[in-house]
Coordinates of C-alpha atoms and ligand atoms in Angstrom, one line a residue:
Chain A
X1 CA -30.5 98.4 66.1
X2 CA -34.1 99.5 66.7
X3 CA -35.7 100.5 63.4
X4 CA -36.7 104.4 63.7
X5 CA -39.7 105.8 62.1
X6 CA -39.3 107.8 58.6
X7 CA -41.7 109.9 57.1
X8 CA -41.0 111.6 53.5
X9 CA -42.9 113.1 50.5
X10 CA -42.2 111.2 47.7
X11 CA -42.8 112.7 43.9
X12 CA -45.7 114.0 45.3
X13 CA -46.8 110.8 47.9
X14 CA -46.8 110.8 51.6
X15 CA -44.9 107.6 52.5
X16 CA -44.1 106.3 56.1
X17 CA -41.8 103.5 56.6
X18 CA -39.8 101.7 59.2
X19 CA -36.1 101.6 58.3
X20 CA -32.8 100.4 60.0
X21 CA -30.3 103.7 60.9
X22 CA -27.6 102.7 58.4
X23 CA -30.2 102.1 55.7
X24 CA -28.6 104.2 52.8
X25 CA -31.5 105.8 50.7
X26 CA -30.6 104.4 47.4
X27 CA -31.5 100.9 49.4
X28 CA -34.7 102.9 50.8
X29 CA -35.9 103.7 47.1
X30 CA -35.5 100.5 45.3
X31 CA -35.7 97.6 48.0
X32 CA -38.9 99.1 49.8
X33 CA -40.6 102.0 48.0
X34 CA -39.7 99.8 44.5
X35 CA -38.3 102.9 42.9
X36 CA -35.7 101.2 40.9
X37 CA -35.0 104.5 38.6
X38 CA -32.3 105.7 40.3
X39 CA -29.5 103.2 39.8
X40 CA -26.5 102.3 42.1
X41 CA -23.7 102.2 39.5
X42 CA -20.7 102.5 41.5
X43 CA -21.9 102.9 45.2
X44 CA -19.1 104.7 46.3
X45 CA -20.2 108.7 45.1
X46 CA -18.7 108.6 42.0
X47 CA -20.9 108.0 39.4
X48 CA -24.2 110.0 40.3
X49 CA -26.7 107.2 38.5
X50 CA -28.3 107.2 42.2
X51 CA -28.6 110.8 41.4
X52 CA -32.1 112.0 43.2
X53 CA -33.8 115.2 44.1
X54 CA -34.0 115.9 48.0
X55 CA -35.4 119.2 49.1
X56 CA -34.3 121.1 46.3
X57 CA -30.5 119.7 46.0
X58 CA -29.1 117.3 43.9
X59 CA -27.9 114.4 46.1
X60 CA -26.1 111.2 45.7
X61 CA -28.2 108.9 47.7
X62 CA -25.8 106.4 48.0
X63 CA -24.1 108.6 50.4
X64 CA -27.4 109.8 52.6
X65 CA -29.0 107.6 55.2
X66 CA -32.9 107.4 55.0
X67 CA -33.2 108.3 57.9
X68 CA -31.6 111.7 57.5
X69 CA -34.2 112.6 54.8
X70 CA -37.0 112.0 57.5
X71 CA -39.7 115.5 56.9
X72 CA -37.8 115.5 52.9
X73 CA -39.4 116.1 49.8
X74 CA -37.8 113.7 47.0
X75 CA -38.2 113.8 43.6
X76 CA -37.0 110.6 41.5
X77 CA -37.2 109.3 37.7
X78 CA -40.4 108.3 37.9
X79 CA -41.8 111.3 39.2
X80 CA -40.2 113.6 36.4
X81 CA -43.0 113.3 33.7
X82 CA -46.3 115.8 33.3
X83 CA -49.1 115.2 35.7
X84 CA -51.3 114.5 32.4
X85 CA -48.4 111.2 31.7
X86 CA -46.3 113.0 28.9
X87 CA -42.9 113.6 29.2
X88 CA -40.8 116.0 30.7
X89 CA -39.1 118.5 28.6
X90 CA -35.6 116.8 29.4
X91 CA -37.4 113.1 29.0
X92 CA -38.4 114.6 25.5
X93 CA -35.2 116.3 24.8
X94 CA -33.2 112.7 26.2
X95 CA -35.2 111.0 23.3
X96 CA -35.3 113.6 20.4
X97 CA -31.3 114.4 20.6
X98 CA -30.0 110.7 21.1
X99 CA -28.7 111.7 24.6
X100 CA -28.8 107.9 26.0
X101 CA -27.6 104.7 24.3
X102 CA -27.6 101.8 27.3
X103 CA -29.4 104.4 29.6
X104 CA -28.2 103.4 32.9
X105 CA -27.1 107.0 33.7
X106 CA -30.1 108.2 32.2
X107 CA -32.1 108.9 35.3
X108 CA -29.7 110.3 37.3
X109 CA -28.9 112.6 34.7
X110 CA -32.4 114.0 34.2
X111 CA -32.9 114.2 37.9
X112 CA -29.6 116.4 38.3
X113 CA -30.3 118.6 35.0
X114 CA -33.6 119.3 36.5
X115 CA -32.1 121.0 39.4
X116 CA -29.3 122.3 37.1
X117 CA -32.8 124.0 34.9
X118 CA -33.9 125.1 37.8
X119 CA -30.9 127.2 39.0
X120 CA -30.0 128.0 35.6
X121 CA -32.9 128.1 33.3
X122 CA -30.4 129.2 30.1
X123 CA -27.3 127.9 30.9
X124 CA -24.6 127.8 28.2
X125 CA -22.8 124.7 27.6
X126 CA -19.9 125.6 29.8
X127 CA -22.4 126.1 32.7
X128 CA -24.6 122.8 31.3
X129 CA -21.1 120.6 31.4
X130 CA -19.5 121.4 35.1
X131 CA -23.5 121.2 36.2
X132 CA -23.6 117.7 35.4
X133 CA -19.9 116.8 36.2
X134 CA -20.9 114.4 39.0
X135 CA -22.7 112.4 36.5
X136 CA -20.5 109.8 34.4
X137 CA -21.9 108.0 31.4
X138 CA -19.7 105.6 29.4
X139 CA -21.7 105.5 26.4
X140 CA -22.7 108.9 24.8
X141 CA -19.7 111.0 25.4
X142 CA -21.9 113.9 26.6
X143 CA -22.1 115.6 23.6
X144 CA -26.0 114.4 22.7
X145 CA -26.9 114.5 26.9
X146 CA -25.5 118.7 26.5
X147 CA -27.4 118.9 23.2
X148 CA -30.5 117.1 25.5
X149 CA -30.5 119.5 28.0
X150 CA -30.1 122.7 25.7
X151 CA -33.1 121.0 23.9
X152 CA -34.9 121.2 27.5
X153 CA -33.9 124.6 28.0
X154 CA -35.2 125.9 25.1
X155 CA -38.7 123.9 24.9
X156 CA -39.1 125.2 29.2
X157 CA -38.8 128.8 27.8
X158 CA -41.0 128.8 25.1
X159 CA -38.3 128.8 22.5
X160 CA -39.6 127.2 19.1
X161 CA -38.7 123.7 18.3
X162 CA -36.0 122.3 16.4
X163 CA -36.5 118.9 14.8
X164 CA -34.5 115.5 16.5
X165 CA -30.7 115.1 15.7
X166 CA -30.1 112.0 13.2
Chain B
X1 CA -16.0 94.8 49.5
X2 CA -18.8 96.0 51.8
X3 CA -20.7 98.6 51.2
X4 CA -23.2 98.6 53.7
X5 CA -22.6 100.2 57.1
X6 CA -22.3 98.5 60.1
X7 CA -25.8 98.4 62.3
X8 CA -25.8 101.9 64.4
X9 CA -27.8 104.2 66.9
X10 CA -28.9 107.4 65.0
X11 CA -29.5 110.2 66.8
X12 CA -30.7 114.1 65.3
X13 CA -30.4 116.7 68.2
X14 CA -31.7 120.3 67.7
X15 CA -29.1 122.2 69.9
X16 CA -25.7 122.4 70.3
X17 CA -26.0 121.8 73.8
X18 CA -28.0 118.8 73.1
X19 CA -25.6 117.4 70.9
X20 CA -22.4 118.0 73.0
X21 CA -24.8 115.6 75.9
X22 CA -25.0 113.3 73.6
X23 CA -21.3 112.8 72.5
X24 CA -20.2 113.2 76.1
X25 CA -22.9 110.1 76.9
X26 CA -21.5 107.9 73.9
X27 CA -17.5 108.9 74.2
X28 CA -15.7 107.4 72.0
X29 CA -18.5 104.8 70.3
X30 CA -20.2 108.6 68.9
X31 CA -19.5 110.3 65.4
X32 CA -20.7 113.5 64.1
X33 CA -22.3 113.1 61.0
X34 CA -22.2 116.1 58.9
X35 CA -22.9 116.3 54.8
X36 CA -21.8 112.8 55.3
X37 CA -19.6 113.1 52.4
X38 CA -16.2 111.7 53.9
X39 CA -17.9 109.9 56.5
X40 CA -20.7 107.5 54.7
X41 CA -18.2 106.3 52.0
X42 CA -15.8 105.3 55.3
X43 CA -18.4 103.4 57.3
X44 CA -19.5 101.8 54.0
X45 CA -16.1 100.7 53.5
X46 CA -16.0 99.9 57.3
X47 CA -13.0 101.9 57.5
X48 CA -15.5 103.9 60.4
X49 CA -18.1 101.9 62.3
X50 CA -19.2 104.3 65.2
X51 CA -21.9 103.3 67.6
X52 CA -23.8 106.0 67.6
X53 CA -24.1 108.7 65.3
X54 CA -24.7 112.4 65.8
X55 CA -26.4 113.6 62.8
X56 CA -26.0 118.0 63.6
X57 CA -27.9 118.5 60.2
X58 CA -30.8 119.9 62.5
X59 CA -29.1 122.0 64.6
X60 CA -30.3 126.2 63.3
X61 CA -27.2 127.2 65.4
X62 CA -24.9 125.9 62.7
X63 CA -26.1 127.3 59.8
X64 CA -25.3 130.8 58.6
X65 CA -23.0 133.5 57.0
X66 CA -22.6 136.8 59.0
X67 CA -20.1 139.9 58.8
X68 CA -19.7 140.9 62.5
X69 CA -17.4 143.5 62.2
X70 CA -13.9 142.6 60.5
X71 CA -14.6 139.3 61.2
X72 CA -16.5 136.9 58.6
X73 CA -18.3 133.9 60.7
X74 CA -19.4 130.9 58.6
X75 CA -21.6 128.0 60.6
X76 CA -20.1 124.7 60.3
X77 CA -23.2 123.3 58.5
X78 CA -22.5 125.6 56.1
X79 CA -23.0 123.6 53.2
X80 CA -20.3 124.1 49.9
X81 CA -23.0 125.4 47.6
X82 CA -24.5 127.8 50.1
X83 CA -20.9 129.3 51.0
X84 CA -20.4 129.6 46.9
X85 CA -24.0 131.7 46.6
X86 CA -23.2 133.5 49.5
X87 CA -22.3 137.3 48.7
X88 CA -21.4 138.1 51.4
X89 CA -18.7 135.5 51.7
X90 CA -17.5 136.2 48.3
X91 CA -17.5 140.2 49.0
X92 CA -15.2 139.6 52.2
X93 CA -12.8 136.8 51.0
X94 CA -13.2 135.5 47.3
X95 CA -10.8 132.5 47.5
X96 CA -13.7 130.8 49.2
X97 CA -15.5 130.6 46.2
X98 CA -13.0 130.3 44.0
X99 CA -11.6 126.7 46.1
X100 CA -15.0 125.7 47.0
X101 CA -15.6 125.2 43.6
X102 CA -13.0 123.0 42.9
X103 CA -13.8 120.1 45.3
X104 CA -15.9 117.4 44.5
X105 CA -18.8 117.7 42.4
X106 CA -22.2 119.4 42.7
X107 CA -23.7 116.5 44.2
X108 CA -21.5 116.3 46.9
X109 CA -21.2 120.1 47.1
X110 CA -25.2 120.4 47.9
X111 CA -24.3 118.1 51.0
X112 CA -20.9 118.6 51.8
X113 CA -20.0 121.2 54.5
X114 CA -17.1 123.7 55.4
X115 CA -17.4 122.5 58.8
X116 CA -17.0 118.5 57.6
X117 CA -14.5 119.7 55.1
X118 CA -12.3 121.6 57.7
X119 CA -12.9 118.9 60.9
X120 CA -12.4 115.5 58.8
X121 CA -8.2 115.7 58.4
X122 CA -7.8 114.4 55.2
X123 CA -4.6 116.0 54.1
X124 CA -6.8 116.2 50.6
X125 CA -9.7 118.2 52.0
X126 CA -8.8 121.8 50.1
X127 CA -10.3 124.0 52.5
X128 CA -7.8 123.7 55.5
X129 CA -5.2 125.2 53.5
X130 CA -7.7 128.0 52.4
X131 CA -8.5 128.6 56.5
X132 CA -4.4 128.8 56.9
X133 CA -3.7 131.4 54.5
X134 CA -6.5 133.8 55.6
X135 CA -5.5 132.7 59.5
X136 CA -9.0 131.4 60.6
X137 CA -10.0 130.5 63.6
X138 CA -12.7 127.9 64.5
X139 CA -14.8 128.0 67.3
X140 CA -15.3 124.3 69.2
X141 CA -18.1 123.6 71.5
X142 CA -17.2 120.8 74.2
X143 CA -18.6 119.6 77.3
X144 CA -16.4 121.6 79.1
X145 CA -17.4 124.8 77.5
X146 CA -16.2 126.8 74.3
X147 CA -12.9 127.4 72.8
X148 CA -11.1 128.9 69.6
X149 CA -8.2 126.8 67.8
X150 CA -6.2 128.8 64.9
X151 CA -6.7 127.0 62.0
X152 CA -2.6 127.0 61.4
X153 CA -2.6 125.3 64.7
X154 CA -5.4 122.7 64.1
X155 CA -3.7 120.0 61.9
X156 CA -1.8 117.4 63.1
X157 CA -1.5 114.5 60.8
X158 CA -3.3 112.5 58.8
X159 CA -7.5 112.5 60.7
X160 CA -5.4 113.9 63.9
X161 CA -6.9 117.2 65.0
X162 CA -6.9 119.3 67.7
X163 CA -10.3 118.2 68.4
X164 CA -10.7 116.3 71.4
X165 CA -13.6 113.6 71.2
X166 CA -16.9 114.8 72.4
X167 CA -16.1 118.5 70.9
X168 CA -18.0 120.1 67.8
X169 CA -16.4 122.5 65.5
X170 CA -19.5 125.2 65.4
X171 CA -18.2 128.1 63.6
X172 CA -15.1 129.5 61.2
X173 CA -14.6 132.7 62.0
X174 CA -11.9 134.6 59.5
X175 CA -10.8 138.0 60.0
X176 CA -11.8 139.7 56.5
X177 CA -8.4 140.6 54.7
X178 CA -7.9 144.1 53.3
X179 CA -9.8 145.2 50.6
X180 CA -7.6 145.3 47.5
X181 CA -5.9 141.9 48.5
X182 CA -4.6 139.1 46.5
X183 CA -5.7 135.5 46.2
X184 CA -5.4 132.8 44.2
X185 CA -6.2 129.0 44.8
X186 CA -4.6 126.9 42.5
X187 CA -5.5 122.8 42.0
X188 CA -4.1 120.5 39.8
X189 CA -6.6 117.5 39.3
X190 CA -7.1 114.3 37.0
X191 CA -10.6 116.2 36.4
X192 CA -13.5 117.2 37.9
X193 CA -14.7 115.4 41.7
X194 CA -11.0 114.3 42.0
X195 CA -8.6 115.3 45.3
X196 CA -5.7 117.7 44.4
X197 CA -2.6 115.7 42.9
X198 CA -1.4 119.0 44.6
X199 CA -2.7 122.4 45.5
X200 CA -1.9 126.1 46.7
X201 CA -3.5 128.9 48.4
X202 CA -2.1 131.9 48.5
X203 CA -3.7 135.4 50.2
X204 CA -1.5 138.6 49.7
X205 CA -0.9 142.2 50.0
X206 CA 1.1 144.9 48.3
X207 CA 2.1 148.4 48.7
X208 CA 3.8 150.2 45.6
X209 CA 3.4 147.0 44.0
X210 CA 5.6 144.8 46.1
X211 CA 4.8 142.3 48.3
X212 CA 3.9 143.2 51.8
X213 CA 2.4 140.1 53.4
X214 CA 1.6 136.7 51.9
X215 CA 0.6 133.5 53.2
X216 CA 1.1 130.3 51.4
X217 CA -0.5 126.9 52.2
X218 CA -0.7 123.7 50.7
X219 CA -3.3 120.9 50.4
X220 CA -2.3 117.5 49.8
X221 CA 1.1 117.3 49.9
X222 CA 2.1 116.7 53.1
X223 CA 0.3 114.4 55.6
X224 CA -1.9 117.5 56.6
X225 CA -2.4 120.7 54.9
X226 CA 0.9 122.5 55.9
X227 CA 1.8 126.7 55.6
X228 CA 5.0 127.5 53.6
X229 CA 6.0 130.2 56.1
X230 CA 9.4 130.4 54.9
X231 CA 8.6 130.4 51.2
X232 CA 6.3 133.0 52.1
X233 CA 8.8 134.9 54.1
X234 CA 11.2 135.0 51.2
X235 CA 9.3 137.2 49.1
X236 CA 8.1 140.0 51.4
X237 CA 9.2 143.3 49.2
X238 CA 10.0 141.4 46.2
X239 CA 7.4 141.6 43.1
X240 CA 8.1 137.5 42.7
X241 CA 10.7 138.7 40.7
X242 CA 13.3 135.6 40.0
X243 CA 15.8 135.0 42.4
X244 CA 13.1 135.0 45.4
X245 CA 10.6 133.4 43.1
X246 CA 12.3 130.7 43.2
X247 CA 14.0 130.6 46.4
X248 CA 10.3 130.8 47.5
X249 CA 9.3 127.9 45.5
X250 CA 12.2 125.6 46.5
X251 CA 11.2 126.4 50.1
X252 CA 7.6 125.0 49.7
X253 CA 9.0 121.9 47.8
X254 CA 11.3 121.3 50.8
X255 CA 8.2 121.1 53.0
X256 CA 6.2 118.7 50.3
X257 CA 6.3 114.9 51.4
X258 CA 3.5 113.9 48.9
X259 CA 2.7 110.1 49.0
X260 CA 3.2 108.1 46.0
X261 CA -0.7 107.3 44.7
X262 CA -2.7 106.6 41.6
X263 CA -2.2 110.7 41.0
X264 CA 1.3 110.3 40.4
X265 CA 5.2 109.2 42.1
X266 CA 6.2 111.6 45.5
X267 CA 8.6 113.1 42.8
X268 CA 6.2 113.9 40.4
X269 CA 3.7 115.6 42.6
X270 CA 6.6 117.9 44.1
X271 CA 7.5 119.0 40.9
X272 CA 3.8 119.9 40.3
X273 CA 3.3 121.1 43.7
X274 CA 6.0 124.0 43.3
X275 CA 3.9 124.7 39.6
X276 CA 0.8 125.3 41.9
X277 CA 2.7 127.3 44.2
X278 CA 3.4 129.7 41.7
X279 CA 0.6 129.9 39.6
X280 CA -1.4 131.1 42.7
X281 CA 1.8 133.6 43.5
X282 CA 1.6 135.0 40.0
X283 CA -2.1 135.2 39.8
X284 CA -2.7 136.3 43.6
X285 CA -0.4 139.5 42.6
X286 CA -2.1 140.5 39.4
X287 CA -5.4 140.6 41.7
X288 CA -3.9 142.5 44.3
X289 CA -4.0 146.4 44.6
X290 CA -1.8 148.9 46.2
Ligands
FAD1 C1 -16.4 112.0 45.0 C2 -15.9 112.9 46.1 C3 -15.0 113.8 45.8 C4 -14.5 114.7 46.8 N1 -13.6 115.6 46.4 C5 -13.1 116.5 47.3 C6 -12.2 117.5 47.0 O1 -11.7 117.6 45.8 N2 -11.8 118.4 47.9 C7 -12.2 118.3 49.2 O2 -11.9 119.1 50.0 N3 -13.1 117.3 49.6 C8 -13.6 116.5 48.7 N4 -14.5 115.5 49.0 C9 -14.9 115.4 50.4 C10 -16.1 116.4 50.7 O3 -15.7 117.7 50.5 C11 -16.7 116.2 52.1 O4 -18.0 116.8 52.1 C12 -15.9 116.8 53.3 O5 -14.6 116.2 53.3 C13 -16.6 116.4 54.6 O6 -17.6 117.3 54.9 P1 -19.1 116.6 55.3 O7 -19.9 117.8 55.7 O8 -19.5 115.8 54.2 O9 -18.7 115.8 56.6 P2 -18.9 114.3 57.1 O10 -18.5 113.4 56.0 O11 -20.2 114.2 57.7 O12 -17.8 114.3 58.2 C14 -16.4 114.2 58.0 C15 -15.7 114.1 59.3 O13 -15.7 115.3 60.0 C16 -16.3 115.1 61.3 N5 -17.1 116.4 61.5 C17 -18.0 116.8 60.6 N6 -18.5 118.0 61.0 C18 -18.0 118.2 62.2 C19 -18.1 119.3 63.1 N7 -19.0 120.3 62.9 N8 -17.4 119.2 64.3 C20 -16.6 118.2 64.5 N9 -16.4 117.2 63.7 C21 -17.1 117.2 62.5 C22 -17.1 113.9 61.2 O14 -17.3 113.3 62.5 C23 -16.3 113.0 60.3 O15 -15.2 112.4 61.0 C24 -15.0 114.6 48.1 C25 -16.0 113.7 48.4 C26 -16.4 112.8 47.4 C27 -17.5 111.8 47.8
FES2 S1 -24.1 104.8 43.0 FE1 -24.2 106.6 44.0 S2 -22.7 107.8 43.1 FE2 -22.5 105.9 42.0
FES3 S1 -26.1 106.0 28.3 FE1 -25.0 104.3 29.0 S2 -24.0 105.1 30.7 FE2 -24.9 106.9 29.9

């Protein structure tokens, strides 16, 4: 099938490519843009680790075609940290309350509560839980990701700091 | 296990008209594509490999909530999380929200759309049953003009619809029930971004208390969602006090034909099937008033 002409704004970058129809946008990322953040960990919409940002929605993109985010803004992993290079709030809070151990899910997770942050700027844990429900990790049990994204919360609103969980 | 598509045409029309052209030129080798969150996962597993696909994601037409009169009218590329911050939507019938909610996850909820979600024919989808109990209409769009198909007339079996190829579902339009109605959707599921082991709808009325209509429908239990008329029927008057309570619920479970799957035997999910039937009964009447 004729390759059709994609244009999309990625983490802040213009980029134009040639891609096949069925090219799924998880492919898109990490085979030609070299945006290996976003993971594929089950490639059938279940995990969320492809988790990315696409026009302000949280979107498995496993399950979109690249060509369907032709004219899209898209926000991944790697374009989550400051403009100066320090980390996000969540990056920060990820590392300071022990909310990864292997890490795969990692990205997708901090992509999703991103969006989660932005919709809810104080949610409680309730709200902070079913937000992140189509993200699985089978390392932390959630607790330190919730405790991660609380931290995030908190530091986004000016709250003052607590010190790292042990 | 393949989980790249097979090779096909993409195509991204901005009308309706444009897109009904299109499926008319491609027949049966054309798809809609919608949130693409039923369809991807099946032409990654290859279990759908259309020729051409008609992504209506562009289409303005589609979009959109609107009270016209006593008639809510949702666009089919209504998407789940739009419907769910939509007021008026929740103002006019609250058992949208409170089912859209419980499918998927909010990943595919961003994507995923009423019109996808009430058009695909998986017996599991959770919104046909929602359409049935509050007698919804939807509006189609073929080449050879327009017409409306009653939701409780639209199923019939497993992906089998009244929709013929070529035609687009455009619109959901659902008379608003009366203020002071009840509803309930109940789902049981192994947890969150799982299909329904088995689910109920219910929308009601009351006067003095009793009940004075009630619709009943079920998702996943059946090849296709189905509407317990007669278990409904049983309990007109009553206050789902016991006898009809459960001569209501035995009447659902008689129409339940759930396959055996990894949510449980076609015994099992009876059993829990009547449960959900009366959970949304008992909670649909402590909502209602009059
Ligand atoms: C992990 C996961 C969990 C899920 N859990 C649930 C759940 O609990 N409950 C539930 O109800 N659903 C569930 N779904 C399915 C989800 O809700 C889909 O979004 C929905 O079934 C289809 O809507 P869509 O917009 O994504 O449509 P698509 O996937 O794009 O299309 C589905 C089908 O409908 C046709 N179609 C779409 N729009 C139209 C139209 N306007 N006119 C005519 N035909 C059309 C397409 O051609 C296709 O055959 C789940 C999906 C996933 C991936
Ligand atoms: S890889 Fe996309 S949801 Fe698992
Ligand atoms: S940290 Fe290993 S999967 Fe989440």
């Amino acid at each position: 099938m004729a390759k059709m002409h994609v244009k999309m704004n990625v983490n802040g970058a213009e980029v134009e490519s040639l891609v096949e129809p069925r090219t799924l946008l998880i492919h898109h990322l990490r085979e030609t843009l070299n945006l290996t953040g976003p993971h594929i960990g089950c490639d059938t919409t279940h995990c969320g680790a492809c988790t990315i940002d696409m026009d302000g929605k949280s979107v498995k993109s496993c399950t979109v075609f690249a060509v369907q985010a032709d004219g899209a803004m898209i926000t991944t992993i790697e374009g989550m940290a400051n403009p100066d290079g320090t980390l996000h709030a969540l990056q920060e809070g990820f590392r300071m309350m022990h909310g990864l151990q292997c890490g795969f899910c990692t990205p997708g997770m901090i992509v999703r509560a991103h969006r989660l942050l932005k919709e809810i700027p104080n949610p409680t844990e309730d709200e902070i839980r079913f937000g992140i429900a189509g993200n699985l990790c089978r390392c932390t049990g959630y607790q330190n990701i919730v405790k991660a994204i609380q931290y995030a919360a908190a530091k986004l609103s000016g709250a003052p700091m607590q010190e790292a969980a042990e | 296990m393949s989980v790249i598509p097979a090779p096909f045409s993409y195509h991204r029309p901005k009308s309706i008209a444009e897109a009904t052209a299109l499926l008319a030129e491609h027949n049966d080798e054309a798809r809609i594509l919608a949130g693409g969150q039923s369809l991807i996962p099946m032409m990654k597993f290859r279990l759908a490999a259309p020729e051409h696909l008609v992504d209506v994601g562009a289409i303005a037409e589609l979009k959109g909530i609107q009270r016209v009169g006593d008639a809510l009218v949702i666009g089919a590329m209504t998407t789940q999380h739009e419907l769910q911050l939509s007021k008026t939507a929740t103002d006019a019938a609250p058992i949208l929200k409170e089912a859209s909610l419980l499918i998927a996850d909010p990943q595919v909820r961003y994507m995923g759309t009423l019109g996808g979600n009430v058009a695909n024919g998986d017996p599991g989808n959770d919104m046909p049953a929602v359409m049935m109990c509050l007698d919804a209409a939807y509006r189609i769009m073929g080449a050879a003009g327009p017409r409306t198909v009653k939701a409780r007339d639209f199923y019939e079996g497993t992906y089998a619809t009244a929709l013929a190829t070529g035609e687009i579902l455009t619109a959901i339009e659902i008379p608003v029930p009366p203020a002071g109605h009840g509803y309930a959707y109940e789902k049981l599921k192994r947890k969150i971004g799982d299909y329904a082991t088995a689910a109920a709808g219910v929308v009601l009325t009351t006067r003095g208390g009793r009940i004075a209509t009630c619709a009943i429908a079920l998702s996943n239990l059946a090849d296709k969602a189905v509407l317990a008329t007669d278990a409904a029927a049983t309990l007109i008057g009553t206050a789902l006090e016991k006898p009809a309570l459960d001569k209501a619920i035995a009447a659902a479970r008689a129409i339940m034909s759930p396959a055996a799957d990894t949510r449980g035997t076609t015994e099992y999910r009876t059993a829990v099937g009547g449960v959900m039937v009366e959970r949304a009964l008992r909670r649909a009447l402590a909502r209602a008033k009059g």
